[in-house]
Amino acid sequence: MAGPPGARRTSPATPPLRFVTFRLLPMDFAADLAFACHLADLARPIARRWFRTPLDVVTKADASPVTQADLEIETALRRAIEARFPADGVLGEEHGSTRLDAARVWVIDPIDGTKAFTAGKPLFGTLIALAVDGVPTVGVIDQPISGERWSAAAGGGAALGDAPVHARRQRGTRSIADAVLATSHPDLLDGVPGLAALCTARFRAIAYGGDCYNYALLASGHIDVVIETGLKTVDFAALRPVIEAAGGVIVDFAGRPLTLASDGRVVAAADRALADEVLAALATLAEDL
Amino acid sequence: MAGPPGARRTSPATPPLRFVTFRLLPMDFAADLAFACHLADLARPIARRWFRTPLDVVTKADASPVTQADLEIETALRRAIEARFPADGVLGEEHGSTRLDAARVWVIDPIDGTKAFTAGKPLFGTLIALAVDGVPTVGVIDQPISGERWSAAAGGGAALGDAPVHARRQRGTRSIADAVLATSHPDLLDGVPGLAALCTARFRAIAYGGDCYNYALLASGHIDVVIETGLKTVDFAALRPVIEAAGGVIVDFAGRPLTLASDGRVVAAADRALADEVLAALATLAEDL
């Protein structure tokens, strides 16, 4: 689907294989993208209904808060997927996985940014992806409160609502030394020894908070780089289709495109040169990432 | 205006002097509050016009990014204040201060959260306060993108739009050990030696990001505690009227109500008991805060 990893490092003069493949299959996934947006439509009123109401917060084993909204959204989306695509697999955050050996697997994070949600901050999102043979191919990043929806499918461009979006580095960003690194929480830089110190030393500044919104804003050209570790599959699956269709880069710490099997260490960058600069810096941390 | 500091520690059985004063002057500042909202109305379209457009970011001496929106909003608001209240003083972030010896001083932060603004995040705010004899008396926390506006004046309640809001601790918060501390950036806990470690040890978790939005959400009952250091007068002046009118507490590290002369070390809490718990913890850090 995405071509061999090497193709992504091809020079701009030679279009990467991935791109050629997409051109040969224009909007092959248009119906799936429409269905993913339908799922986001189902999720949105549930999220809005629970937002800023007192919540019975359940603490899971990993200590992340999970809300009634989370559970209710995932139940509704699983039901819709089972009805429409009974052979497809589903990977969710709350109710585990079903048929992960299927060629097509839907990946759902009902409320990405549960801490933001419980604090009444509207920047949480609903993440929906369709992976084909393990490769995220359709992605939706939905913001139930603002009504913003980023979406993309292999073969088409990325859009915010109906408007095309494009990743691009900020004016004045010559290298990562000029860039503001976005990351949701200092803890997300603790997954690799030395990473937090490296980021502090190499970037102009670090901005915290944001969850999936950081990646959406990168796809829209407002953020240069996001680095996070410890992400779960449901946290990152929907990000790749959107960012790649917007012309940005999202890879693991070894520079590999994200699949459902990726390890949750993620670099997203507005362009290949910024990504390569980040990856070169990460390579100084350890031999084996 | 606010009564002696001691009055704020009076037991619930005896209404604090501040409250009695407010009752005797119901909505004495209604016209000023309406004017502050008018100023926010002037600021909003300017902020919206510049939001998510390429910005020529100027770096000030203190390295905080400041945008064209900042400058344009402050110019417009200063002009409106000069026209309506030519004898009043004005303290702004960009154009310095005028007539700070006046009894009435308007305090303006055109874009609180410039980093969020430049990253395309809609949670920045416009802060407008009127201080009388150094005491913030009218406050507006406006969110130009979402359209949310928190406002309050001495003598009235706090409102989000037209709806009254009330600070209250989260269900399940028995002490700060159960609370999520909100703070905009780890740097804002670095102003006092040992503070960051104390916060990490004493709170259940720390959530970063948010700027003025954290204080607004505390006034609405969604956040228990905010602690920050290094705030400028323009950053905190508008917060006191809103949080106090909502029934919350906002004080400096010694427990004193905020005035224009406060040092920028701020504790906001959903209720007096939480505030006292935070202040007791802070008192273990140093003899002289």
mmCIF file of N, CA, C and O in Angstrom, chain A residues 56-137:
data_model
loop_
_atom_site.group_PDB
_atom_site.id
_atom_site.type_symbol
_atom_site.label_atom_id
_atom_site.label_comp_id
_atom_site.label_asym_id
_atom_site.label_seq_id
_atom_site.Cartn_x
_atom_site.Cartn_y
_atom_site.Cartn_z
ATOM 1 N N ASP A 56 -18.704 10.312 36.097
ATOM 2 C CA ASP A 56 -18.213 9.257 36.977
ATOM 3 C C ASP A 56 -16.958 8.716 36.338
ATOM 4 O O ASP A 56 -17.005 7.867 35.460
ATOM 5 N N VAL A 57 -15.850 9.259 36.752
ATOM 6 C CA VAL A 57 -14.598 8.885 36.118
ATOM 7 C C VAL A 57 -14.121 7.555 36.684
ATOM 8 O O VAL A 57 -13.985 7.382 37.889
ATOM 9 N N VAL A 58 -13.926 6.633 35.782
ATOM 10 C CA VAL A 58 -13.387 5.327 36.152
ATOM 11 C C VAL A 58 -11.882 5.376 35.950
ATOM 12 O O VAL A 58 -11.406 5.901 34.955
ATOM 13 N N THR A 59 -11.127 4.868 36.866
ATOM 14 C CA THR A 59 -9.689 4.817 36.676
ATOM 15 C C THR A 59 -9.302 3.414 36.228
ATOM 16 O O THR A 59 -9.538 2.445 36.926
ATOM 17 N N LYS A 60 -8.733 3.333 35.036
ATOM 18 C CA LYS A 60 -8.295 2.042 34.509
ATOM 19 C C LYS A 60 -6.953 1.664 35.140
ATOM 20 O O LYS A 60 -6.333 2.440 35.844
ATOM 21 N N ALA A 61 -6.522 0.476 34.827
ATOM 22 C CA ALA A 61 -5.272 -0.013 35.400
ATOM 23 C C ALA A 61 -4.113 0.919 35.052
ATOM 24 O O ALA A 61 -3.196 1.107 35.841
ATOM 25 N N ASP A 62 -4.136 1.514 33.847
ATOM 26 C CA ASP A 62 -3.029 2.382 33.458
ATOM 27 C C ASP A 62 -3.235 3.813 33.941
ATOM 28 O O ASP A 62 -2.518 4.721 33.551
ATOM 29 N N ALA A 63 -4.266 4.042 34.759
ATOM 30 C CA ALA A 63 -4.486 5.323 35.425
ATOM 31 C C ALA A 63 -4.979 6.433 34.502
ATOM 32 O O ALA A 63 -5.075 7.567 34.921
ATOM 33 N N SER A 64 -5.294 6.109 33.254
ATOM 34 C CA SER A 64 -5.868 7.171 32.428
ATOM 35 C C SER A 64 -7.369 7.237 32.688
ATOM 36 O O SER A 64 -8.048 6.208 32.781
ATOM 37 N N PRO A 65 -7.918 8.420 32.832
ATOM 38 C CA PRO A 65 -9.355 8.493 33.108
ATOM 39 C C PRO A 65 -10.158 8.141 31.864
ATOM 40 O O PRO A 65 -9.790 8.457 30.750
ATOM 41 N N VAL A 66 -11.227 7.486 32.070
ATOM 42 C CA VAL A 66 -12.059 7.104 30.920
ATOM 43 C C VAL A 66 -13.509 7.421 31.273
ATOM 44 O O VAL A 66 -13.969 7.150 32.372
ATOM 45 N N THR A 67 -14.194 7.977 30.382
ATOM 46 C CA THR A 67 -15.499 8.542 30.708
ATOM 47 C C THR A 67 -16.628 7.718 30.120
ATOM 48 O O THR A 67 -16.440 6.869 29.260
ATOM 49 N N GLN A 68 -17.774 8.022 30.590
ATOM 50 C CA GLN A 68 -18.978 7.420 30.019
ATOM 51 C C GLN A 68 -19.053 7.692 28.524
ATOM 52 O O GLN A 68 -19.508 6.850 27.752
ATOM 53 N N ALA A 69 -18.607 8.880 28.135
ATOM 54 C CA ALA A 69 -18.642 9.222 26.711
ATOM 55 C C ALA A 69 -17.817 8.236 25.897
ATOM 56 O O ALA A 69 -18.237 7.765 24.834
ATOM 57 N N ASP A 70 -16.634 7.933 26.402
ATOM 58 C CA ASP A 70 -15.762 6.956 25.760
ATOM 59 C C ASP A 70 -16.496 5.648 25.484
ATOM 60 O O ASP A 70 -16.523 5.141 24.367
ATOM 61 N N LEU A 71 -17.090 5.124 26.537
ATOM 62 C CA LEU A 71 -17.731 3.820 26.427
ATOM 63 C C LEU A 71 -18.932 3.871 25.486
ATOM 64 O O LEU A 71 -19.129 2.987 24.658
ATOM 65 N N GLU A 72 -19.722 4.917 25.620
ATOM 66 C CA GLU A 72 -20.943 5.016 24.828
ATOM 67 C C GLU A 72 -20.618 5.195 23.342
ATOM 68 O O GLU A 72 -21.266 4.601 22.471
ATOM 69 N N ILE A 73 -19.612 6.013 23.048
ATOM 70 C CA ILE A 73 -19.229 6.229 21.648
ATOM 71 C C ILE A 73 -18.703 4.939 21.032
ATOM 72 O O ILE A 73 -19.099 4.544 19.930
ATOM 73 N N GLU A 74 -17.828 4.266 21.767
ATOM 74 C CA GLU A 74 -17.253 3.056 21.168
ATOM 75 C C GLU A 74 -18.324 1.998 20.927
ATOM 76 O O GLU A 74 -18.315 1.308 19.895
ATOM 77 N N THR A 75 -19.264 1.890 21.845
ATOM 78 C CA THR A 75 -20.357 0.939 21.652
ATOM 79 C C THR A 75 -21.159 1.271 20.394
ATOM 80 O O THR A 75 -21.464 0.390 19.575
ATOM 81 N N ALA A 76 -21.472 2.535 20.213
ATOM 82 C CA ALA A 76 -22.262 2.952 19.045
ATOM 83 C C ALA A 76 -21.495 2.709 17.747
ATOM 84 O O ALA A 76 -22.060 2.224 16.756
ATOM 85 N N LEU A 77 -20.213 3.010 17.749
ATOM 86 C CA LEU A 77 -19.434 2.869 16.519
ATOM 87 C C LEU A 77 -19.203 1.399 16.173
ATOM 88 O O LEU A 77 -19.255 1.003 14.994
ATOM 89 N N ARG A 78 -18.966 0.589 17.195
ATOM 90 C CA ARG A 78 -18.798 -0.839 16.939
ATOM 91 C C ARG A 78 -20.074 -1.436 16.339
ATOM 92 O O ARG A 78 -20.024 -2.243 15.412
ATOM 93 N N ARG A 79 -21.212 -1.006 16.867
ATOM 94 C CA ARG A 79 -22.480 -1.518 16.357
ATOM 95 C C ARG A 79 -22.654 -1.131 14.878
ATOM 96 O O ARG A 79 -23.057 -1.950 14.046
ATOM 97 N N ALA A 80 -22.325 0.114 14.544
ATOM 98 C CA ALA A 80 -22.469 0.580 13.156
ATOM 99 C C ALA A 80 -21.519 -0.172 12.224
ATOM 100 O O ALA A 80 -21.881 -0.521 11.088
ATOM 101 N N ILE A 81 -20.298 -0.436 12.698
ATOM 102 C CA ILE A 81 -19.329 -1.148 11.853
ATOM 103 C C ILE A 81 -19.767 -2.593 11.639
ATOM 104 O O ILE A 81 -19.736 -3.110 10.522
ATOM 105 N N GLU A 82 -20.216 -3.222 12.727
ATOM 106 C CA GLU A 82 -20.666 -4.616 12.618
ATOM 107 C C GLU A 82 -21.820 -4.738 11.625
ATOM 108 O O GLU A 82 -21.920 -5.712 10.874
ATOM 109 N N ALA A 83 -22.703 -3.735 11.624
ATOM 110 C CA ALA A 83 -23.867 -3.787 10.737
ATOM 111 C C ALA A 83 -23.475 -3.595 9.278
ATOM 112 O O ALA A 83 -24.002 -4.265 8.383
ATOM 113 N N ARG A 84 -22.537 -2.705 9.031
ATOM 114 C CA ARG A 84 -22.189 -2.361 7.661
ATOM 115 C C ARG A 84 -21.107 -3.267 7.082
ATOM 116 O O ARG A 84 -21.145 -3.629 5.917
ATOM 117 N N PHE A 85 -20.106 -3.586 7.909
ATOM 118 C CA PHE A 85 -18.969 -4.389 7.443
ATOM 119 C C PHE A 85 -18.717 -5.532 8.424
ATOM 120 O O PHE A 85 -17.727 -5.505 9.165
ATOM 121 N N PRO A 86 -19.601 -6.510 8.445
ATOM 122 C CA PRO A 86 -19.495 -7.560 9.479
ATOM 123 C C PRO A 86 -18.198 -8.370 9.409
ATOM 124 O O PRO A 86 -17.813 -8.983 10.404
ATOM 125 N N ALA A 87 -17.531 -8.351 8.271
ATOM 126 C CA ALA A 87 -16.282 -9.122 8.166
ATOM 127 C C ALA A 87 -15.063 -8.327 8.631
ATOM 128 O O ALA A 87 -13.989 -8.898 8.813
ATOM 129 N N ASP A 88 -15.224 -7.027 8.793
ATOM 130 C CA ASP A 88 -14.075 -6.205 9.169
ATOM 131 C C ASP A 88 -13.740 -6.375 10.650
ATOM 132 O O ASP A 88 -14.613 -6.640 11.480
ATOM 133 N N GLY A 89 -12.499 -6.185 10.977
ATOM 134 C CA GLY A 89 -12.068 -6.186 12.360
ATOM 135 C C GLY A 89 -12.281 -4.822 12.999
ATOM 136 O O GLY A 89 -12.467 -3.819 12.315
ATOM 137 N N VAL A 90 -12.239 -4.797 14.332
ATOM 138 C CA VAL A 90 -12.361 -3.534 15.067
ATOM 139 C C VAL A 90 -11.365 -3.540 16.222
ATOM 140 O O VAL A 90 -11.298 -4.499 16.994
ATOM 141 N N LEU A 91 -10.595 -2.477 16.313
ATOM 142 C CA LEU A 91 -9.706 -2.268 17.455
ATOM 143 C C LEU A 91 -10.142 -0.978 18.135
ATOM 144 O O LEU A 91 -10.119 0.089 17.523
ATOM 145 N N GLY A 92 -10.588 -1.115 19.382
ATOM 146 C CA GLY A 92 -11.046 0.067 20.113
ATOM 147 C C GLY A 92 -10.248 0.242 21.386
ATOM 148 O O GLY A 92 -9.464 -0.633 21.766
ATOM 149 N N GLU A 93 -10.462 1.371 22.046
ATOM 150 C CA GLU A 93 -9.713 1.615 23.268
ATOM 151 C C GLU A 93 -10.364 0.949 24.464
ATOM 152 O O GLU A 93 -9.683 0.497 25.375
ATOM 153 N N GLU A 94 -11.688 0.883 24.461
ATOM 154 C CA GLU A 94 -12.389 0.464 25.667
ATOM 155 C C GLU A 94 -12.821 -0.993 25.640
ATOM 156 O O GLU A 94 -12.808 -1.659 26.666
ATOM 157 N N HIS A 95 -13.248 -1.466 24.492
ATOM 158 C CA HIS A 95 -13.828 -2.807 24.438
ATOM 159 C C HIS A 95 -12.901 -3.811 23.766
ATOM 160 O O HIS A 95 -13.349 -4.864 23.311
ATOM 161 N N GLY A 96 -11.622 -3.494 23.616
ATOM 162 C CA GLY A 96 -10.673 -4.459 23.083
ATOM 163 C C GLY A 96 -10.800 -4.637 21.585
ATOM 164 O O GLY A 96 -11.241 -3.733 20.864
ATOM 165 N N SER A 97 -10.424 -5.837 21.124
ATOM 166 C CA SER A 97 -10.306 -6.042 19.684
ATOM 167 C C SER A 97 -11.170 -7.206 19.205
ATOM 168 O O SER A 97 -11.444 -8.151 19.940
ATOM 169 N N THR A 98 -11.589 -7.093 17.947
ATOM 170 C CA THR A 98 -12.404 -8.118 17.303
ATOM 171 C C THR A 98 -11.849 -8.374 15.900
ATOM 172 O O THR A 98 -11.640 -7.427 15.149
ATOM 173 N N ARG A 99 -11.614 -9.624 15.558
ATOM 174 C CA ARG A 99 -11.155 -10.003 14.205
ATOM 175 C C ARG A 99 -9.950 -9.187 13.736
ATOM 176 O O ARG A 99 -9.939 -8.642 12.628
ATOM 177 N N LEU A 100 -8.937 -9.080 14.553
ATOM 178 C CA LEU A 100 -7.764 -8.312 14.132
ATOM 179 C C LEU A 100 -7.014 -9.000 13.003
ATOM 180 O O LEU A 100 -6.124 -8.411 12.404
ATOM 181 N N ASP A 101 -7.374 -10.267 12.697
ATOM 182 C CA ASP A 101 -6.741 -10.954 11.564
ATOM 183 C C ASP A 101 -7.433 -10.640 10.235
ATOM 184 O O ASP A 101 -6.985 -11.099 9.182
ATOM 185 N N ALA A 102 -8.471 -9.832 10.264
ATOM 186 C CA ALA A 102 -9.137 -9.444 9.018
ATOM 187 C C ALA A 102 -8.235 -8.506 8.219
ATOM 188 O O ALA A 102 -7.374 -7.827 8.775
ATOM 189 N N ALA A 103 -8.450 -8.484 6.884
ATOM 190 C CA ALA A 103 -7.645 -7.591 6.048
ATOM 191 C C ALA A 103 -7.957 -6.126 6.356
ATOM 192 O O ALA A 103 -7.092 -5.263 6.287
ATOM 193 N N ARG A 104 -9.216 -5.888 6.685
ATOM 194 C CA ARG A 104 -9.632 -4.512 6.998
ATOM 195 C C ARG A 104 -9.951 -4.421 8.483
ATOM 196 O O ARG A 104 -10.759 -5.203 9.005
ATOM 197 N N VAL A 105 -9.325 -3.464 9.154
ATOM 198 C CA VAL A 105 -9.552 -3.276 10.587
ATOM 199 C C VAL A 105 -9.844 -1.798 10.852
ATOM 200 O O VAL A 105 -9.060 -0.921 10.469
ATOM 201 N N TRP A 106 -10.973 -1.558 11.475
ATOM 202 C CA TRP A 106 -11.312 -0.199 11.921
ATOM 203 C C TRP A 106 -10.687 0.045 13.284
ATOM 204 O O TRP A 106 -10.727 -0.825 14.157
ATOM 205 N N VAL A 107 -10.127 1.227 13.469
ATOM 206 C CA VAL A 107 -9.430 1.567 14.703
ATOM 207 C C VAL A 107 -10.075 2.825 15.278
ATOM 208 O O VAL A 107 -10.157 3.852 14.599
ATOM 209 N N ILE A 108 -10.502 2.728 16.527
ATOM 210 C CA ILE A 108 -11.317 3.790 17.127
ATOM 211 C C ILE A 108 -10.728 4.267 18.445
ATOM 212 O O ILE A 108 -10.467 3.470 19.336
ATOM 213 N N ASP A 109 -10.536 5.560 18.565
ATOM 214 C CA ASP A 109 -10.303 6.166 19.880
ATOM 215 C C ASP A 109 -11.443 7.147 20.110
ATOM 216 O O ASP A 109 -11.446 8.240 19.543
ATOM 217 N N PRO A 110 -12.415 6.759 20.935
ATOM 218 C CA PRO A 110 -13.632 7.590 21.051
ATOM 219 C C PRO A 110 -13.329 9.001 21.543
ATOM 220 O O PRO A 110 -13.833 9.970 20.996
ATOM 221 N N ILE A 111 -12.512 9.094 22.613
ATOM 222 C CA ILE A 111 -12.122 10.398 23.155
ATOM 223 C C ILE A 111 -10.609 10.388 23.310
ATOM 224 O O ILE A 111 -10.074 9.843 24.278
ATOM 225 N N ASP A 112 -9.906 10.955 22.344
ATOM 226 C CA ASP A 112 -8.467 11.127 22.477
ATOM 227 C C ASP A 112 -8.243 12.455 23.192
ATOM 228 O O ASP A 112 -8.636 13.510 22.698
ATOM 229 N N GLY A 113 -7.627 12.366 24.390
ATOM 230 C CA GLY A 113 -7.497 13.565 25.215
ATOM 231 C C GLY A 113 -8.528 13.549 26.319
ATOM 232 O O GLY A 113 -9.235 14.524 26.539
ATOM 233 N N THR A 114 -8.599 12.430 27.045
ATOM 234 C CA THR A 114 -9.619 12.326 28.089
ATOM 235 C C THR A 114 -9.363 13.323 29.222
ATOM 236 O O THR A 114 -10.305 13.819 29.824
ATOM 237 N N LYS A 115 -8.075 13.627 29.489
ATOM 238 C CA LYS A 115 -7.807 14.624 30.541
ATOM 239 C C LYS A 115 -8.341 15.987 30.127
ATOM 240 O O LYS A 115 -8.904 16.719 30.936
ATOM 241 N N ALA A 116 -8.131 16.359 28.869
ATOM 242 C CA ALA A 116 -8.682 17.625 28.381
ATOM 243 C C ALA A 116 -10.202 17.603 28.490
ATOM 244 O O ALA A 116 -10.822 18.560 28.967
ATOM 245 N N PHE A 117 -10.787 16.491 28.069
ATOM 246 C CA PHE A 117 -12.255 16.361 28.104
ATOM 247 C C PHE A 117 -12.783 16.570 29.516
ATOM 248 O O PHE A 117 -13.718 17.352 29.735
ATOM 249 N N THR A 118 -12.168 15.900 30.487
ATOM 250 C CA THR A 118 -12.692 15.990 31.853
ATOM 251 C C THR A 118 -12.445 17.365 32.465
ATOM 252 O O THR A 118 -13.148 17.754 33.382
ATOM 253 N N ALA A 119 -11.466 18.108 31.936
ATOM 254 C CA ALA A 119 -11.223 19.468 32.432
ATOM 255 C C ALA A 119 -12.060 20.497 31.675
ATOM 256 O O ALA A 119 -11.905 21.694 31.888
ATOM 257 N N GLY A 120 -12.920 20.031 30.783
ATOM 258 C CA GLY A 120 -13.774 20.959 30.058
ATOM 259 C C GLY A 120 -13.103 21.639 28.881
ATOM 260 O O GLY A 120 -13.625 22.600 28.332
ATOM 261 N N LYS A 121 -11.933 21.122 28.474
ATOM 262 C CA LYS A 121 -11.226 21.730 27.336
ATOM 263 C C LYS A 121 -11.683 21.062 26.039
ATOM 264 O O LYS A 121 -11.646 19.836 25.925
ATOM 265 N N PRO A 122 -12.067 21.850 25.060
ATOM 266 C CA PRO A 122 -12.719 21.290 23.869
ATOM 267 C C PRO A 122 -11.769 20.717 22.824
ATOM 268 O O PRO A 122 -12.204 20.375 21.735
ATOM 269 N N LEU A 123 -10.499 20.584 23.128
ATOM 270 C CA LEU A 123 -9.578 20.145 22.082
ATOM 271 C C LEU A 123 -9.405 18.628 22.006
ATOM 272 O O LEU A 123 -8.598 18.138 21.213
ATOM 273 N N PHE A 124 -10.134 17.885 22.796
ATOM 274 C CA PHE A 124 -10.111 16.431 22.627
ATOM 275 C C PHE A 124 -10.677 16.092 21.255
ATOM 276 O O PHE A 124 -11.356 16.914 20.624
ATOM 277 N N GLY A 125 -10.413 14.878 20.793
ATOM 278 C CA GLY A 125 -10.915 14.501 19.476
ATOM 279 C C GLY A 125 -11.387 13.059 19.441
ATOM 280 O O GLY A 125 -11.087 12.265 20.338
ATOM 281 N N THR A 126 -12.137 12.739 18.416
ATOM 282 C CA THR A 126 -12.500 11.361 18.125
ATOM 283 C C THR A 126 -11.675 10.909 16.929
ATOM 284 O O THR A 126 -11.664 11.578 15.897
ATOM 285 N N LEU A 127 -10.955 9.798 17.091
ATOM 286 C CA LEU A 127 -10.066 9.296 16.043
ATOM 287 C C LEU A 127 -10.639 8.021 15.446
ATOM 288 O O LEU A 127 -10.953 7.075 16.172
ATOM 289 N N ILE A 128 -10.742 8.017 14.129
ATOM 290 C CA ILE A 128 -11.284 6.857 13.426
ATOM 291 C C ILE A 128 -10.379 6.556 12.246
ATOM 292 O O ILE A 128 -10.040 7.448 11.459
ATOM 293 N N ALA A 129 -9.951 5.290 12.143
ATOM 294 C CA ALA A 129 -9.098 4.895 11.019
ATOM 295 C C ALA A 129 -9.584 3.574 10.451
ATOM 296 O O ALA A 129 -10.174 2.752 11.157
ATOM 297 N N LEU A 130 -9.320 3.396 9.175
ATOM 298 C CA LEU A 130 -9.448 2.077 8.561
ATOM 299 C C LEU A 130 -8.052 1.655 8.118
ATOM 300 O O LEU A 130 -7.393 2.371 7.343
ATOM 301 N N ALA A 131 -7.610 0.520 8.629
ATOM 302 C CA ALA A 131 -6.326 -0.028 8.203
ATOM 303 C C ALA A 131 -6.573 -1.187 7.254
ATOM 304 O O ALA A 131 -7.461 -2.016 7.487
ATOM 305 N N VAL A 132 -5.808 -1.222 6.181
ATOM 306 C CA VAL A 132 -5.895 -2.319 5.209
ATOM 307 C C VAL A 132 -4.550 -3.040 5.210
ATOM 308 O O VAL A 132 -3.511 -2.410 4.972
ATOM 309 N N ASP A 133 -4.589 -4.318 5.511
ATOM 310 C CA ASP A 133 -3.357 -5.090 5.657
ATOM 311 C C ASP A 133 -2.388 -4.402 6.620
ATOM 312 O O ASP A 133 -1.176 -4.337 6.386
ATOM 313 N N GLY A 134 -2.926 -3.854 7.677
ATOM 314 C CA GLY A 134 -2.105 -3.249 8.714
ATOM 315 C C GLY A 134 -1.700 -1.820 8.459
ATOM 316 O O GLY A 134 -1.090 -1.181 9.329
ATOM 317 N N VAL A 135 -2.025 -1.284 7.283
ATOM 318 C CA VAL A 135 -1.607 0.086 6.927
ATOM 319 C C VAL A 135 -2.786 1.047 7.060
ATOM 320 O O VAL A 135 -3.802 0.885 6.360
ATOM 321 N N PRO A 136 -2.681 2.040 7.933
ATOM 322 C CA PRO A 136 -3.761 3.027 8.053
ATOM 323 C C PRO A 136 -3.984 3.719 6.707
ATOM 324 O O PRO A 136 -3.059 4.299 6.139
ATOM 325 N N THR A 137 -5.206 3.653 6.215
ATOM 326 C CA THR A 137 -5.510 4.038 4.832
ATOM 327 C C THR A 137 -6.576 5.121 4.766
ATOM 328 O O THR A 137 -6.590 5.941 3.857
#
